[in-house]
Amino acid sequence: DIVMTQSPDSLAVSLGERATINCKSSQSVLYSSNNKNYLAWYQQKPGQPPKLLIYWASIRKSEVPDRFSGSGSGTDFTLTISSLQAEDVAVYYCQQHYSSPWTFGQGTKVEIK
Amino acid sequence: QVQLVESGGDLVKPGGSLRLSCAASGFTFSDFYMSWIRQAPGKGLEWVSYISSSTTYTNYAESVRGRFTISRDNAENSLYLQMKSLRAEDTAVYYCARLPRGCAGDCYLDSWGQGTLVTVSS
């Protein structure tokens, strides 16, 4: 199984400041034949289901604010919130769908400092 | 808009069985792969199973293989998860989720339901 490890487990950021979450996979999730990274990011607010933010490592879902961005390739990925807003308080998960079983990172809790 | 509504969660004794349902609306259900994901209380996300649009292909996490069966009824726009030999560690909120159009079992999950709680306890 591919192990997904996120860092940090939690972070507190001031409103308007940048938040950066890292995700590392135990093996590459880059499929060479199509040059796609099989990596997605989800946001889960308290009491709500997860919501897709980013897919193929860097493509933002249409209704997601552009302060959210994803980057990285192979085994190392980053989710960046460029200017943290109060409504961004949530747990963020990365997920690999390169191979079965699909696996998620343990989650990173983002709070306001 | 896309709507996924799970039901069937309940308190069940260890060794018992339960069937979860997910009613889909707002899209052509038969065109999409579907999946179940679970989340134990206060814990992270765990993929459980997925099924192809035509029911030809299914896949399961090792932790549930042989005990859980995923199925769907495209005429009823419904997804199911039959769970048997339930254990305490199966206690979780179970989410129904959709893969994007045109994706097989190698895609992300673009829409999620609100979830239904399964509690396995004596």
Coordinates of N, CA and C in Angstrom, one line a residue:
Chain A
D1 N 0.8 -1.2 0.0 CA 0.0 0.0 0.0 C 0.9 1.2 0.0
I2 N 0.4 2.3 -0.7 CA 1.1 3.6 -0.6 C 0.7 4.3 0.6
V3 N 1.7 4.7 1.4 CA 1.5 5.4 2.6 C 1.6 6.9 2.3
M4 N 0.6 7.7 2.8 CA 0.6 9.1 2.6 C 0.8 9.8 3.9
T5 N 1.8 10.6 4.0 CA 2.2 11.3 5.2 C 2.1 12.8 5.1
Q6 N 1.3 13.4 5.9 CA 1.1 14.9 5.8 C 1.9 15.5 6.9
S7 N 2.4 16.7 6.7 CA 3.0 17.6 7.7 C 2.6 19.0 7.5
P8 N 2.4 19.8 8.6 CA 2.4 19.3 10.0 C 1.0 18.6 10.2
D9 N 0.9 18.1 11.4 CA -0.5 17.6 11.8 C -1.4 18.7 12.1
S10 N -0.9 19.8 12.5 CA -1.8 21.0 12.7 C -1.0 22.2 12.5
L11 N -1.6 23.3 12.2 CA -1.0 24.6 12.1 C -2.0 25.7 12.4
A12 N -1.4 26.8 13.0 CA -2.2 28.0 13.3 C -1.6 29.1 12.5
V13 N -2.5 29.8 11.7 CA -2.0 30.8 10.9 C -2.9 32.1 11.1
S14 N -2.3 33.2 11.0 CA -3.0 34.5 11.2 C -3.9 34.7 9.9
L15 N -5.0 35.4 10.1 CA -5.9 35.7 9.0 C -5.1 36.5 8.0
G16 N -5.2 36.2 6.7 CA -4.5 36.9 5.7 C -3.1 36.3 5.4
E17 N -2.6 35.5 6.2 CA -1.3 34.9 6.0 C -1.4 33.6 5.3
R18 N -0.2 33.1 4.9 CA -0.1 31.9 4.0 C -0.1 30.6 4.9
A19 N -0.8 29.6 4.5 CA -0.8 28.3 5.1 C -0.2 27.3 4.1
T20 N 0.7 26.5 4.5 CA 1.3 25.5 3.6 C 1.2 24.1 4.3
I21 N 0.7 23.1 3.5 CA 0.5 21.8 4.0 C 1.3 20.9 3.0
N22 N 2.1 20.0 3.6 CA 2.9 19.0 2.8 C 2.3 17.6 2.8
C23 N 2.5 16.9 1.7 CA 2.0 15.5 1.6 C 3.1 14.7 0.9
K24 N 3.5 13.7 1.5 CA 4.6 12.8 0.9 C 4.0 11.4 0.7
S25 N 4.2 10.9 -0.4 CA 3.8 9.5 -0.7 C 5.0 8.5 -0.6
S26 N 4.7 7.3 -0.2 CA 5.8 6.3 0.0 C 6.4 5.8 -1.4
Q27 N 5.6 6.1 -2.4 CA 6.1 5.8 -3.8 C 5.5 6.8 -4.7
S28 N 6.1 6.9 -5.9 CA 5.6 7.9 -6.8 C 4.2 7.7 -7.2
V29 N 3.4 8.7 -7.4 CA 2.0 8.6 -7.9 C 1.9 9.3 -9.2
L30 N 3.1 9.5 -9.9 CA 3.1 10.1 -11.2 C 3.1 8.9 -12.2
Y31 N 2.0 9.0 -13.1 CA 1.8 8.0 -14.1 C 2.5 8.5 -15.4
S32 N 3.6 7.8 -15.7 CA 4.5 8.4 -16.8 C 3.8 8.4 -18.2
S33 N 2.8 7.5 -18.4 CA 2.2 7.5 -19.7 C 1.4 8.7 -20.0
N34 N 0.8 9.4 -19.0 CA 0.0 10.6 -19.2 C 0.5 11.8 -18.5
N35 N 1.7 11.6 -17.7 CA 2.3 12.7 -17.0 C 1.3 13.3 -16.0
K36 N 0.5 12.5 -15.4 CA -0.5 13.0 -14.4 C -0.1 12.4 -13.0
N37 N -0.1 13.3 -12.0 CA 0.0 12.9 -10.6 C -1.3 12.5 -10.1
Y38 N -1.5 11.3 -9.6 CA -2.8 10.8 -9.1 C -2.9 11.2 -7.6
L39 N -3.1 12.5 -7.4 CA -3.1 13.1 -6.1 C -4.2 14.1 -6.0
A40 N -5.0 14.0 -5.0 CA -6.1 15.0 -4.7 C -6.0 15.5 -3.3
W41 N -6.6 16.7 -3.2 CA -6.7 17.4 -1.9 C -8.2 17.6 -1.5
Y42 N -8.5 17.4 -0.3 CA -9.9 17.6 0.2 C -9.9 18.4 1.4
Q43 N -11.0 19.2 1.6 CA -11.2 20.0 2.8 C -12.4 19.4 3.6
Q44 N -12.2 19.3 4.9 CA -13.4 18.8 5.7 C -13.6 19.8 6.8
K45 N -14.7 20.5 6.8 CA -15.0 21.4 7.9 C -15.7 20.7 8.9
P46 N -15.7 21.2 10.2 CA -16.4 20.4 11.3 C -17.8 20.1 11.0
G47 N -18.1 18.8 11.2 CA -19.5 18.3 11.0 C -19.9 18.2 9.6
Q48 N -19.0 18.3 8.7 CA -19.4 18.2 7.2 C -18.6 17.1 6.6
P49 N -19.1 16.7 5.4 CA -18.3 15.7 4.6 C -17.1 16.4 4.0
P50 N -16.1 15.6 3.5 CA -15.0 16.2 2.8 C -15.5 16.8 1.5
K51 N -14.7 17.7 1.0 CA -15.1 18.4 -0.3 C -13.8 18.5 -1.1
L52 N -13.9 18.1 -2.4 CA -12.7 18.1 -3.3 C -12.3 19.6 -3.5
L53 N -11.0 19.8 -3.3 CA -10.4 21.1 -3.6 C -9.6 21.1 -4.9
I54 N -8.7 20.1 -5.0 CA -7.6 20.0 -6.0 C -7.5 18.6 -6.5
Y55 N -7.4 18.4 -7.8 CA -7.2 17.1 -8.4 C -6.1 17.1 -9.4
W56 N -5.6 15.9 -9.7 CA -4.4 15.8 -10.5 C -3.3 16.7 -10.0
A57 N -3.2 16.8 -8.7 CA -2.2 17.5 -7.9 C -2.2 19.1 -8.0
S58 N -2.7 19.6 -9.1 CA -2.6 21.1 -9.2 C -3.9 21.7 -9.9
I59 N -4.9 21.0 -10.2 CA -6.0 21.6 -10.9 C -7.1 21.8 -9.8
R60 N -7.4 23.1 -9.7 CA -8.4 23.5 -8.7 C -9.8 23.2 -9.3
K61 N -10.7 22.7 -8.4 CA -12.1 22.4 -8.8 C -12.7 23.8 -9.0
S62 N -13.7 23.8 -10.0 CA -14.2 25.1 -10.5 C -14.6 26.1 -9.4
E63 N -15.4 25.7 -8.4 CA -15.9 26.7 -7.5 C -15.0 27.0 -6.3
V64 N -13.8 26.4 -6.3 CA -12.9 26.6 -5.2 C -12.1 27.9 -5.4
P65 N -12.1 28.7 -4.3 CA -11.4 30.0 -4.4 C -10.0 29.9 -4.9
D66 N -9.5 30.9 -5.6 CA -8.1 30.8 -6.2 C -7.0 31.0 -5.2
R67 N -7.4 31.3 -3.9 CA -6.3 31.3 -2.9 C -5.8 29.9 -2.5
F68 N -6.5 28.9 -3.0 CA -6.1 27.5 -2.8 C -5.3 27.1 -4.1
S69 N -4.1 26.5 -3.8 CA -3.3 26.0 -5.0 C -2.6 24.7 -4.6
G70 N -2.4 23.8 -5.5 CA -1.7 22.6 -5.3 C -0.5 22.5 -6.2
S71 N 0.6 21.9 -5.7 CA 1.8 21.8 -6.5 C 2.5 20.5 -6.1
G72 N 3.6 20.2 -6.9 CA 4.4 19.0 -6.6 C 4.2 17.9 -7.6
S73 N 5.1 16.9 -7.5 CA 5.1 15.8 -8.5 C 5.9 14.7 -7.9
G74 N 5.5 13.5 -8.4 CA 6.2 12.3 -7.9 C 5.8 11.8 -6.5
T75 N 6.5 12.2 -5.5 CA 6.2 11.8 -4.2 C 6.0 13.0 -3.2
D76 N 6.2 14.2 -3.6 CA 6.1 15.4 -2.7 C 5.2 16.4 -3.3
F77 N 4.2 16.7 -2.4 CA 3.1 17.6 -2.9 C 2.8 18.7 -1.8
T78 N 2.3 19.8 -2.2 CA 2.0 20.9 -1.3 C 0.6 21.5 -1.6
L79 N -0.2 21.8 -0.6 CA -1.4 22.5 -0.7 C -1.1 23.9 0.0
T80 N -1.3 25.0 -0.7 CA -1.1 26.3 -0.2 C -2.4 27.1 -0.2
I81 N -2.6 27.7 0.9 CA -3.7 28.7 1.0 C -3.0 30.1 1.1
S82 N -3.1 30.9 0.1 CA -2.3 32.0 0.0 C -2.6 33.1 1.0
S83 N -3.9 33.2 1.4 CA -4.3 34.3 2.3 C -5.5 33.7 3.1
L84 N -5.1 33.2 4.3 CA -6.1 32.4 5.1 C -7.3 33.2 5.5
Q85 N -8.5 32.7 5.2 CA -9.7 33.3 5.7 C -10.4 32.5 6.8
A86 N -11.3 33.1 7.5 CA -11.9 32.4 8.7 C -12.6 31.1 8.2
E87 N -13.2 31.2 7.0 CA -13.9 30.0 6.5 C -13.0 28.8 6.1
D88 N -11.7 29.0 6.1 CA -10.8 28.0 5.7 C -10.4 27.1 6.9
V89 N -10.9 27.4 8.1 CA -10.6 26.5 9.2 C -11.3 25.1 9.0
A90 N -10.4 24.1 9.0 CA -10.8 22.8 8.5 C -9.7 21.8 8.7
V91 N -10.0 20.6 8.4 CA -8.9 19.5 8.3 C -8.8 19.3 6.8
Y92 N -7.5 19.2 6.3 CA -7.2 19.0 4.9 C -6.5 17.6 4.8
Y93 N -7.0 16.9 3.8 CA -6.5 15.6 3.5 C -5.9 15.5 2.1
C94 N -4.8 14.8 1.9 CA -4.4 14.4 0.6 C -4.8 12.9 0.4
Q95 N -4.9 12.6 -0.9 CA -5.3 11.2 -1.2 C -4.6 10.8 -2.5
Q96 N -4.1 9.6 -2.5 CA -3.5 9.0 -3.8 C -4.6 8.1 -4.4
H97 N -4.8 8.2 -5.7 CA -5.6 7.2 -6.4 C -4.9 6.6 -7.5
Y98 N -3.5 6.5 -7.3 CA -2.6 5.9 -8.3 C -2.8 4.4 -8.3
S99 N -2.9 3.8 -7.1 CA -3.1 2.4 -7.0 C -4.0 2.0 -5.9
S100 N -4.6 0.8 -6.0 CA -5.4 0.3 -5.0 C -4.6 -0.4 -3.9
P101 N -4.9 -0.2 -2.6 CA -6.0 0.6 -2.1 C -5.8 2.1 -2.1
W102 N -6.8 2.9 -2.5 CA -6.6 4.4 -2.4 C -6.3 4.7 -0.9
T103 N -5.4 5.6 -0.7 CA -5.0 5.9 0.7 C -5.0 7.4 0.9
F104 N -5.3 7.8 2.1 CA -5.3 9.2 2.5 C -4.2 9.5 3.5
G105 N -3.8 10.8 3.5 CA -3.0 11.2 4.6 C -3.8 11.3 5.9
Q106 N -3.1 11.5 7.0 CA -3.7 11.5 8.3 C -4.5 12.8 8.6
G107 N -4.3 13.8 7.7 CA -5.1 15.0 7.9 C -4.2 16.1 8.5
T108 N -4.4 17.3 8.2 CA -3.8 18.5 8.8 C -4.9 19.5 9.2
K109 N -4.9 19.8 10.5 CA -5.9 20.7 11.0 C -5.4 22.1 10.9
V110 N -6.1 23.0 10.2 CA -5.7 24.4 10.1 C -6.6 25.3 11.0
E111 N -6.0 26.1 11.8 CA -6.7 27.0 12.7 C -6.3 28.4 12.5
I112 N -7.0 29.3 13.1 CA -6.6 30.7 13.1 C -5.8 31.0 14.3
K113 N -4.7 31.7 14.1 CA -3.8 32.1 15.2 C -4.4 33.4 15.9
Chain B
Q1 N -28.5 20.0 -8.9 CA -27.1 19.8 -8.6 C -27.0 18.4 -8.1
V2 N -25.7 17.9 -8.0 CA -25.4 16.6 -7.5 C -25.9 16.4 -6.1
Q3 N -26.6 15.4 -5.8 CA -27.0 15.1 -4.4 C -26.8 13.6 -4.2
L4 N -26.2 13.3 -3.0 CA -26.0 11.9 -2.6 C -26.5 11.9 -1.1
V5 N -27.4 11.0 -0.9 CA -28.0 10.9 0.4 C -27.9 9.5 1.0
E6 N -27.1 9.3 2.0 CA -26.9 8.0 2.6 C -28.0 7.7 3.6
S7 N -28.3 6.5 3.8 CA -29.2 6.1 4.9 C -28.9 4.6 5.3
G8 N -29.5 4.2 6.4 CA -29.3 2.8 6.8 C -28.4 2.6 8.0
G9 N -27.7 3.7 8.4 CA -26.8 3.6 9.5 C -27.6 3.3 10.8
D10 N -26.9 2.5 11.7 CA -27.6 2.1 12.9 C -26.7 1.6 13.9
L11 N -27.2 1.3 15.1 CA -26.4 0.6 16.2 C -26.6 -0.9 15.9
V12 N -25.5 -1.7 15.8 CA -25.6 -3.1 15.6 C -24.6 -3.8 16.4
K13 N -25.0 -5.0 16.8 CA -24.1 -5.8 17.7 C -22.9 -6.4 16.9
P14 N -21.8 -6.7 17.5 CA -20.7 -7.4 16.8 C -21.2 -8.7 16.2
G15 N -20.8 -8.9 15.0 CA -21.2 -10.1 14.2 C -22.5 -9.9 13.4
G16 N -23.1 -8.8 13.6 CA -24.4 -8.5 12.9 C -24.2 -8.0 11.5
S17 N -25.3 -7.7 10.9 CA -25.3 -7.2 9.5 C -26.1 -5.9 9.4
L18 N -25.8 -5.2 8.3 CA -26.4 -3.9 8.0 C -26.3 -3.6 6.5
R19 N -27.3 -3.0 6.0 CA -27.2 -2.6 4.6 C -27.4 -1.0 4.5
L20 N -26.4 -0.4 3.9 CA -26.4 1.0 3.7 C -26.9 1.3 2.3
S21 N -27.6 2.4 2.1 CA -28.1 2.9 0.8 C -27.6 4.3 0.6
C22 N -27.5 4.6 -0.7 CA -27.1 6.0 -1.1 C -28.0 6.3 -2.3
A23 N -28.9 7.3 -2.1 CA -29.8 7.8 -3.2 C -29.1 8.9 -3.9
A24 N -29.0 8.8 -5.2 CA -28.3 9.8 -6.1 C -29.3 10.5 -6.9
S25 N -29.0 11.8 -7.1 CA -29.9 12.6 -8.0 C -29.0 13.8 -8.5
G26 N -29.6 14.4 -9.6 CA -28.9 15.5 -10.2 C -27.9 15.2 -11.2
F27 N -27.7 13.9 -11.5 CA -26.8 13.5 -12.6 C -27.2 12.1 -13.1
T28 N -26.6 11.7 -14.2 CA -26.9 10.4 -14.8 C -26.1 9.4 -14.1
F29 N -26.7 8.8 -13.1 CA -26.1 7.9 -12.1 C -25.4 6.7 -12.9
S30 N -26.0 6.2 -13.9 CA -25.4 5.0 -14.6 C -24.1 5.3 -15.3
D31 N -23.8 6.6 -15.4 CA -22.5 7.0 -16.2 C -21.3 7.0 -15.3
F32 N -21.5 6.9 -14.0 CA -20.4 7.2 -13.0 C -20.0 6.0 -12.1
Y33 N -18.7 5.8 -12.0 CA -18.2 4.9 -10.9 C -18.6 5.5 -9.5
M34 N -18.9 4.7 -8.6 CA -19.2 5.2 -7.2 C -18.4 4.4 -6.2
S35 N -18.3 5.1 -5.0 CA -17.4 4.5 -4.0 C -18.0 4.7 -2.6
W36 N -17.6 4.0 -1.6 CA -17.8 4.2 -0.2 C -16.5 4.5 0.5
I37 N -16.6 5.5 1.3 CA -15.4 5.9 2.2 C -15.9 6.0 3.6
R38 N -15.1 5.6 4.6 CA -15.6 5.7 6.0 C -14.6 6.5 6.8
Q39 N -15.1 7.0 7.9 CA -14.4 7.8 8.9 C -14.7 7.4 10.3
A40 N -13.9 6.8 11.0 CA -14.1 6.4 12.4 C -14.2 7.7 13.2
P41 N -14.9 7.7 14.3 CA -15.1 8.9 15.1 C -13.7 9.6 15.5
G42 N -13.6 10.8 15.1 CA -12.4 11.6 15.4 C -11.1 11.2 14.6
K43 N -11.3 10.3 13.6 CA -10.2 9.8 12.9 C -10.2 10.3 11.4
G44 N -9.3 9.8 10.6 CA -9.1 10.2 9.2 C -10.0 9.3 8.3
L45 N -9.8 9.5 7.0 CA -10.6 8.9 6.0 C -10.0 7.6 5.5
E46 N -10.9 6.6 5.3 CA -10.4 5.3 4.8 C -11.3 4.8 3.7
W47 N -10.7 4.6 2.5 CA -11.5 4.1 1.4 C -11.9 2.6 1.7
V48 N -13.2 2.3 1.3 CA -13.8 1.0 1.6 C -14.0 0.2 0.3
S49 N -14.6 0.8 -0.7 CA -14.9 0.0 -1.9 C -15.3 1.0 -3.0
Y50 N -15.2 0.4 -4.3 CA -15.8 1.2 -5.4 C -16.4 0.2 -6.4
I51 N -17.3 0.7 -7.2 CA -18.0 -0.2 -8.2 C -18.1 0.6 -9.5
S52 N -17.9 -0.1 -10.6 CA -18.0 0.5 -11.9 C -19.4 0.9 -12.3
S53 N -19.5 1.7 -13.3 CA -20.8 2.3 -13.7 C -21.8 1.2 -14.1
S54 N -21.3 0.1 -14.7 CA -22.1 -1.0 -15.1 C -22.2 -2.2 -14.2
T55 N -21.5 -2.0 -13.0 CA -21.4 -3.1 -12.0 C -20.4 -4.2 -12.3
T56 N -19.7 -4.1 -13.5 CA -18.8 -5.1 -13.9 C -17.6 -5.3 -12.9
Y57 N -17.1 -4.1 -12.4 CA -15.9 -4.2 -11.6 C -16.2 -3.7 -10.2
T58 N -15.7 -4.4 -9.2 CA -15.7 -3.9 -7.9 C -14.4 -4.1 -7.3
N59 N -14.1 -3.3 -6.2 CA -12.8 -3.4 -5.5 C -13.1 -3.1 -4.1
Y60 N -12.3 -3.7 -3.2 CA -12.5 -3.6 -1.8 C -11.2 -3.4 -1.0
A61 N -11.2 -2.6 0.1 CA -10.1 -2.6 1.0 C -10.0 -3.9 1.6
E62 N -8.7 -4.3 2.0 CA -8.4 -5.6 2.6 C -9.2 -5.7 3.9
S63 N -9.4 -4.6 4.6 CA -10.1 -4.7 5.9 C -11.6 -5.1 5.8
V64 N -12.2 -5.0 4.6 CA -13.6 -5.4 4.5 C -13.9 -6.5 3.5
R65 N -12.8 -6.9 2.8 CA -13.0 -7.9 1.7 C -13.5 -9.2 2.3
G66 N -14.6 -9.7 1.7 CA -15.2 -10.9 2.1 C -16.3 -10.7 3.1
R67 N -16.4 -9.5 3.7 CA -17.5 -9.2 4.7 C -18.5 -8.2 4.1
F68 N -18.0 -7.3 3.3 CA -18.8 -6.2 2.7 C -19.0 -6.5 1.2
T69 N -20.2 -6.1 0.7 CA -20.5 -6.2 -0.7 C -21.1 -4.9 -1.2
I70 N -20.4 -4.3 -2.2 CA -21.0 -3.1 -2.9 C -21.8 -3.5 -4.1
S71 N -22.9 -2.8 -4.2 CA -23.8 -3.0 -5.4 C -24.5 -1.7 -5.8
R72 N -25.2 -1.8 -6.9 CA -25.9 -0.6 -7.3 C -27.1 -1.0 -8.2
D73 N -28.1 -0.1 -8.2 CA -29.3 -0.3 -9.0 C -29.4 0.9 -9.9
N74 N -28.9 0.9 -11.1 CA -28.9 2.1 -11.9 C -30.4 2.5 -12.3
A75 N -31.3 1.6 -12.3 CA -32.7 2.0 -12.6 C -33.3 2.8 -11.4
E76 N -32.8 2.5 -10.2 CA -33.2 3.2 -9.0 C -32.3 4.3 -8.6
N77 N -31.2 4.6 -9.3 CA -30.2 5.6 -9.0 C -29.7 5.4 -7.5
S78 N -29.4 4.2 -7.2 CA -29.0 3.9 -5.8 C -27.8 3.0 -5.7
L79 N -27.0 3.3 -4.7 CA -25.8 2.6 -4.4 C -26.0 1.9 -3.1
Y80 N -25.4 0.7 -2.9 CA -25.6 0.0 -1.6 C -24.3 -0.5 -1.1
L81 N -24.3 -0.8 0.2 CA -23.2 -1.5 0.9 C -23.8 -2.5 1.8
Q82 N -23.7 -3.7 1.5 CA -24.1 -4.8 2.4 C -22.9 -5.2 3.3
M83 N -23.1 -5.0 4.6 CA -22.1 -5.3 5.6 C -22.5 -6.5 6.5
K84 N -21.6 -7.4 6.6 CA -21.9 -8.6 7.5 C -20.7 -8.8 8.4
S85 N -20.9 -9.7 9.4 CA -19.8 -10.0 10.4 C -19.1 -8.7 10.9
L86 N -20.0 -7.7 11.3 CA -19.5 -6.4 11.7 C -18.7 -6.5 13.0
R87 N -17.6 -5.7 13.0 CA -16.7 -5.6 14.1 C -16.8 -4.2 14.7
A88 N -16.2 -4.1 16.0 CA -16.2 -2.8 16.6 C -15.4 -1.8 15.7
E89 N -14.4 -2.2 15.1 CA -13.6 -1.3 14.3 C -14.2 -0.9 13.0
D90 N -15.4 -1.4 12.7 CA -16.2 -0.9 11.5 C -17.0 0.3 11.9
T91 N -17.0 0.7 13.2 CA -17.7 1.9 13.6 C -17.2 3.1 12.9
A92 N -18.1 3.8 12.2 CA -17.6 4.9 11.4 C -18.8 5.6 10.8
V93 N -18.6 6.8 10.3 CA -19.5 7.5 9.4 C -19.1 6.9 8.0
Y94 N -20.1 6.5 7.3 CA -19.9 5.9 5.9 C -20.4 6.9 4.9
Y95 N -19.5 7.4 4.0 CA -19.8 8.3 3.0 C -19.9 7.6 1.6
C96 N -20.9 8.0 0.9 CA -21.0 7.6 -0.5 C -20.4 8.8 -1.3
A97 N -19.6 8.4 -2.3 CA -18.9 9.4 -3.1 C -18.9 9.0 -4.6
R98 N -18.8 10.0 -5.4 CA -18.8 9.8 -6.9 C -17.4 10.1 -7.5
L99 N -17.1 9.3 -8.5 CA -15.9 9.6 -9.3 C -16.3 10.4 -10.5
P100 N -15.4 11.2 -11.0 CA -15.8 12.0 -12.2 C -16.2 11.2 -13.4
R101 N -17.0 11.8 -14.3 CA -17.4 11.1 -15.5 C -16.1 10.7 -16.3
G102 N -16.2 9.5 -16.9 CA -15.1 9.0 -17.7 C -14.0 8.4 -16.9
C103 N -14.1 8.4 -15.6 CA -13.0 7.8 -14.8 C -13.3 6.4 -14.4
A104 N -12.3 5.6 -14.4 CA -12.4 4.2 -13.9 C -11.9 4.2 -12.4
G105 N -11.4 3.1 -12.0 CA -11.0 3.1 -10.6 C -9.7 3.7 -10.2
D106 N -9.4 4.8 -10.9 CA -8.1 5.4 -10.7 C -8.3 6.9 -10.7
C107 N -9.4 7.4 -10.0 CA -9.7 8.8 -10.0 C -10.0 9.3 -8.6
Y108 N -10.1 10.6 -8.5 CA -10.5 11.2 -7.3 C -12.0 11.2 -7.1
L109 N -12.4 11.7 -6.0 CA -13.8 11.7 -5.6 C -14.4 13.1 -5.7
D110 N -15.3 13.4 -6.6 CA -15.6 14.8 -6.9 C -16.9 15.2 -6.1
S111 N -17.7 14.3 -5.6 CA -18.9 14.7 -4.8 C -19.1 13.7 -3.7
W112 N -19.5 14.2 -2.6 CA -19.7 13.3 -1.4 C -21.0 13.6 -0.8
G113 N -21.6 12.5 -0.2 CA -22.8 12.7 0.6 C -22.5 13.1 2.0
Q114 N -23.5 13.3 2.8 CA -23.4 13.8 4.2 C -23.0 12.7 5.1
G115 N -23.1 11.4 4.7 CA -22.7 10.3 5.6 C -23.8 9.7 6.4
T116 N -23.6 8.5 6.8 CA -24.5 7.8 7.8 C -23.7 7.0 8.8
L117 N -24.1 7.1 10.1 CA -23.3 6.6 11.1 C -23.6 5.1 11.4
V118 N -22.6 4.3 11.4 CA -22.7 2.9 11.8 C -21.9 2.7 13.1
T119 N -22.6 2.2 14.1 CA -22.0 1.9 15.4 C -22.1 0.4 15.7
V120 N -21.0 -0.2 15.9 CA -21.0 -1.6 16.2 C -20.5 -1.8 17.7
S121 N -21.5 -2.2 18.5 CA -21.2 -2.3 19.9 C -22.3 -3.2 20.5
S122 N -21.8 -3.9 21.6 CA -22.8 -4.8 22.3 C -23.5 -4.0 23.4

